[in-house]
Short mmCIF file of C-alpha atoms in Angstrom, two decimals:
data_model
loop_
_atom_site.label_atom_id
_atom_site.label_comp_id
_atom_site.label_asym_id
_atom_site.label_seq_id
_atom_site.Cartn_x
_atom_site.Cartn_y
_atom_site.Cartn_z
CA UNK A 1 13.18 10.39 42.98
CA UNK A 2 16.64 11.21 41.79
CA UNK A 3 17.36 12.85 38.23
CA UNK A 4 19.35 9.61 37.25
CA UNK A 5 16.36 7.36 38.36
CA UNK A 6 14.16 9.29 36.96
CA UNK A 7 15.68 8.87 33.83
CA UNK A 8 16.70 5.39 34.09
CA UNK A 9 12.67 4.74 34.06
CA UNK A 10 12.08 6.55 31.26
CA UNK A 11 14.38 4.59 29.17
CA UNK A 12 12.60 1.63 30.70
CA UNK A 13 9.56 3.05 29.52
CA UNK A 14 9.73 3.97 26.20
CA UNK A 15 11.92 0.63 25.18
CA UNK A 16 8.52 -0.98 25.01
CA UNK A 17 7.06 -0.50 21.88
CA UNK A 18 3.23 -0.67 22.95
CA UNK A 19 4.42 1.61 25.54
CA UNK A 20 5.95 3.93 22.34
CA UNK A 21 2.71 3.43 20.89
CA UNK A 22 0.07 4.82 23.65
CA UNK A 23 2.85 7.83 24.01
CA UNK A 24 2.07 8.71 20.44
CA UNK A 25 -2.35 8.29 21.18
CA UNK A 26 -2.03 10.32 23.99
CA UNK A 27 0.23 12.64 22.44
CA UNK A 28 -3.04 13.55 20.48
CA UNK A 29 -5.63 13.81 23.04
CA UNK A 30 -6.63 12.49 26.39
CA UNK A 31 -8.26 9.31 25.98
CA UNK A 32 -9.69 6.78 28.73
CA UNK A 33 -8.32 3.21 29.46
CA UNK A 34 -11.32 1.40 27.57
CA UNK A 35 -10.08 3.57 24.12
CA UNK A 36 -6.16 3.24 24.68
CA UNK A 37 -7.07 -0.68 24.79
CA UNK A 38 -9.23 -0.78 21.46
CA UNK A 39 -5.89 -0.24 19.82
CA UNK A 40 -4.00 -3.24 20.86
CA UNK A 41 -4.79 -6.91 20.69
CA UNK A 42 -4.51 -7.15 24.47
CA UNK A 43 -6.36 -7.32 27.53
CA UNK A 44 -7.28 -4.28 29.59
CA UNK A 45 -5.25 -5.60 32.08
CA UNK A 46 -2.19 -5.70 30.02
CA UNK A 47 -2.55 -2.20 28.96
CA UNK A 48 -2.96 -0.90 32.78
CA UNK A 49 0.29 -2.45 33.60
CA UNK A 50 1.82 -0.65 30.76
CA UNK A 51 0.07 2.22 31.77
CA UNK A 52 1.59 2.13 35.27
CA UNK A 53 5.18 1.91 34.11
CA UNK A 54 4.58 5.19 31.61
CA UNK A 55 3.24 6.44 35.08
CA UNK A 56 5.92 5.86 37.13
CA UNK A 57 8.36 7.57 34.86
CA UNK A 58 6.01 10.27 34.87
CA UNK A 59 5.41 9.99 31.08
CA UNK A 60 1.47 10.14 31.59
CA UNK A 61 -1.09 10.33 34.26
CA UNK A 62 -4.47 8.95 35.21
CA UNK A 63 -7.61 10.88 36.63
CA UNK A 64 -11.39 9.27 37.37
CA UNK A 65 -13.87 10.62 35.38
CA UNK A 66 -17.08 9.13 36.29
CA UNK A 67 -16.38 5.39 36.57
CA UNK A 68 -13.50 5.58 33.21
CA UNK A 69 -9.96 6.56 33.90
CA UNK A 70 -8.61 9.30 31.27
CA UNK A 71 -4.94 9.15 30.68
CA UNK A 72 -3.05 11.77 29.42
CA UNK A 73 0.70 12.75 28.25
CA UNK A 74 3.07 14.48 30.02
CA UNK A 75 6.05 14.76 27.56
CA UNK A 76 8.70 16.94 29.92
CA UNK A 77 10.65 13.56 30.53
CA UNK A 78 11.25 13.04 26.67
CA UNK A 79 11.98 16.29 26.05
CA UNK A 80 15.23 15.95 28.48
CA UNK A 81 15.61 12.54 26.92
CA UNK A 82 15.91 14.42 23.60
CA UNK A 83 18.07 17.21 25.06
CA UNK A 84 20.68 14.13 25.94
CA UNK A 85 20.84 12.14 22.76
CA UNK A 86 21.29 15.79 20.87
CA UNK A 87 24.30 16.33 22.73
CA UNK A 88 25.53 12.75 22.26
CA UNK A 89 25.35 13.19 18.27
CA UNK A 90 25.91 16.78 18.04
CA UNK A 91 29.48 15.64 19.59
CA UNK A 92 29.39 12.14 17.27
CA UNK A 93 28.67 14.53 14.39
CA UNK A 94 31.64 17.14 15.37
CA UNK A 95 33.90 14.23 15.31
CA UNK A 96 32.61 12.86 12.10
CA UNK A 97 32.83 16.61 10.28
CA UNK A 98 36.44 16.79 11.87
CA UNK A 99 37.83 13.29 10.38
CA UNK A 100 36.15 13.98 7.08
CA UNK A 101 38.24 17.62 6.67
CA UNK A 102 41.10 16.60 7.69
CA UNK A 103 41.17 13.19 5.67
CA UNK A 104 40.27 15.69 2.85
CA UNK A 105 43.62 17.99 3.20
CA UNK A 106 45.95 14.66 2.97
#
């Protein structure tokens, strides 16, 4: 999959806010399918396909454990989505600092 792709799905992913929401459970521990559910008035079945999409961006991934799947977080995508949207208002902020000065000086 190509960088720009690759991001392009995590942006898909995370604009979900259930999806935001299991990010931030598994971002404190592994937990199976039957536990990520218990949180959300949903089906199972709702939460698998939300699941998948976190999976294809590579946000989280699945392995068996007896008959329970355990999902957990794998937050190297976000941390590149970070890296981006510092840049963007690190430069936003430049400007900002720059207009304010020399607004001051007139």
């Amino acid at each position: 999959m190509s960088q720009l792709a690759q991001k392009h799905d995590v942006f898909q992913a995370i604009a979900d806010p259930t999806r935001r929401e299991v990010l931030k459970l598994l971002a404190e521990k592994e937990l199976p399918i039957s536990e990520i559910t218990s949180h959300f008035p949903m089906s199972r079945t709702a939460i698998a396909k939300h699941l998948k999409v976190l999976s294809d961006a590579e946000l989280v991934s699945g392995r068996k454990q007896g008959r329970e799947k355990i999902y957990r977080l794998h937050p190297e995508p976000l941390t590149e989505l970070r890296r981006f949207y510092e840049q963007f208002w690190s430069n936003k902020l430049s400007i900002l600092k720059y207009i304010v000065e020399h607004d001051e000086e007139k």
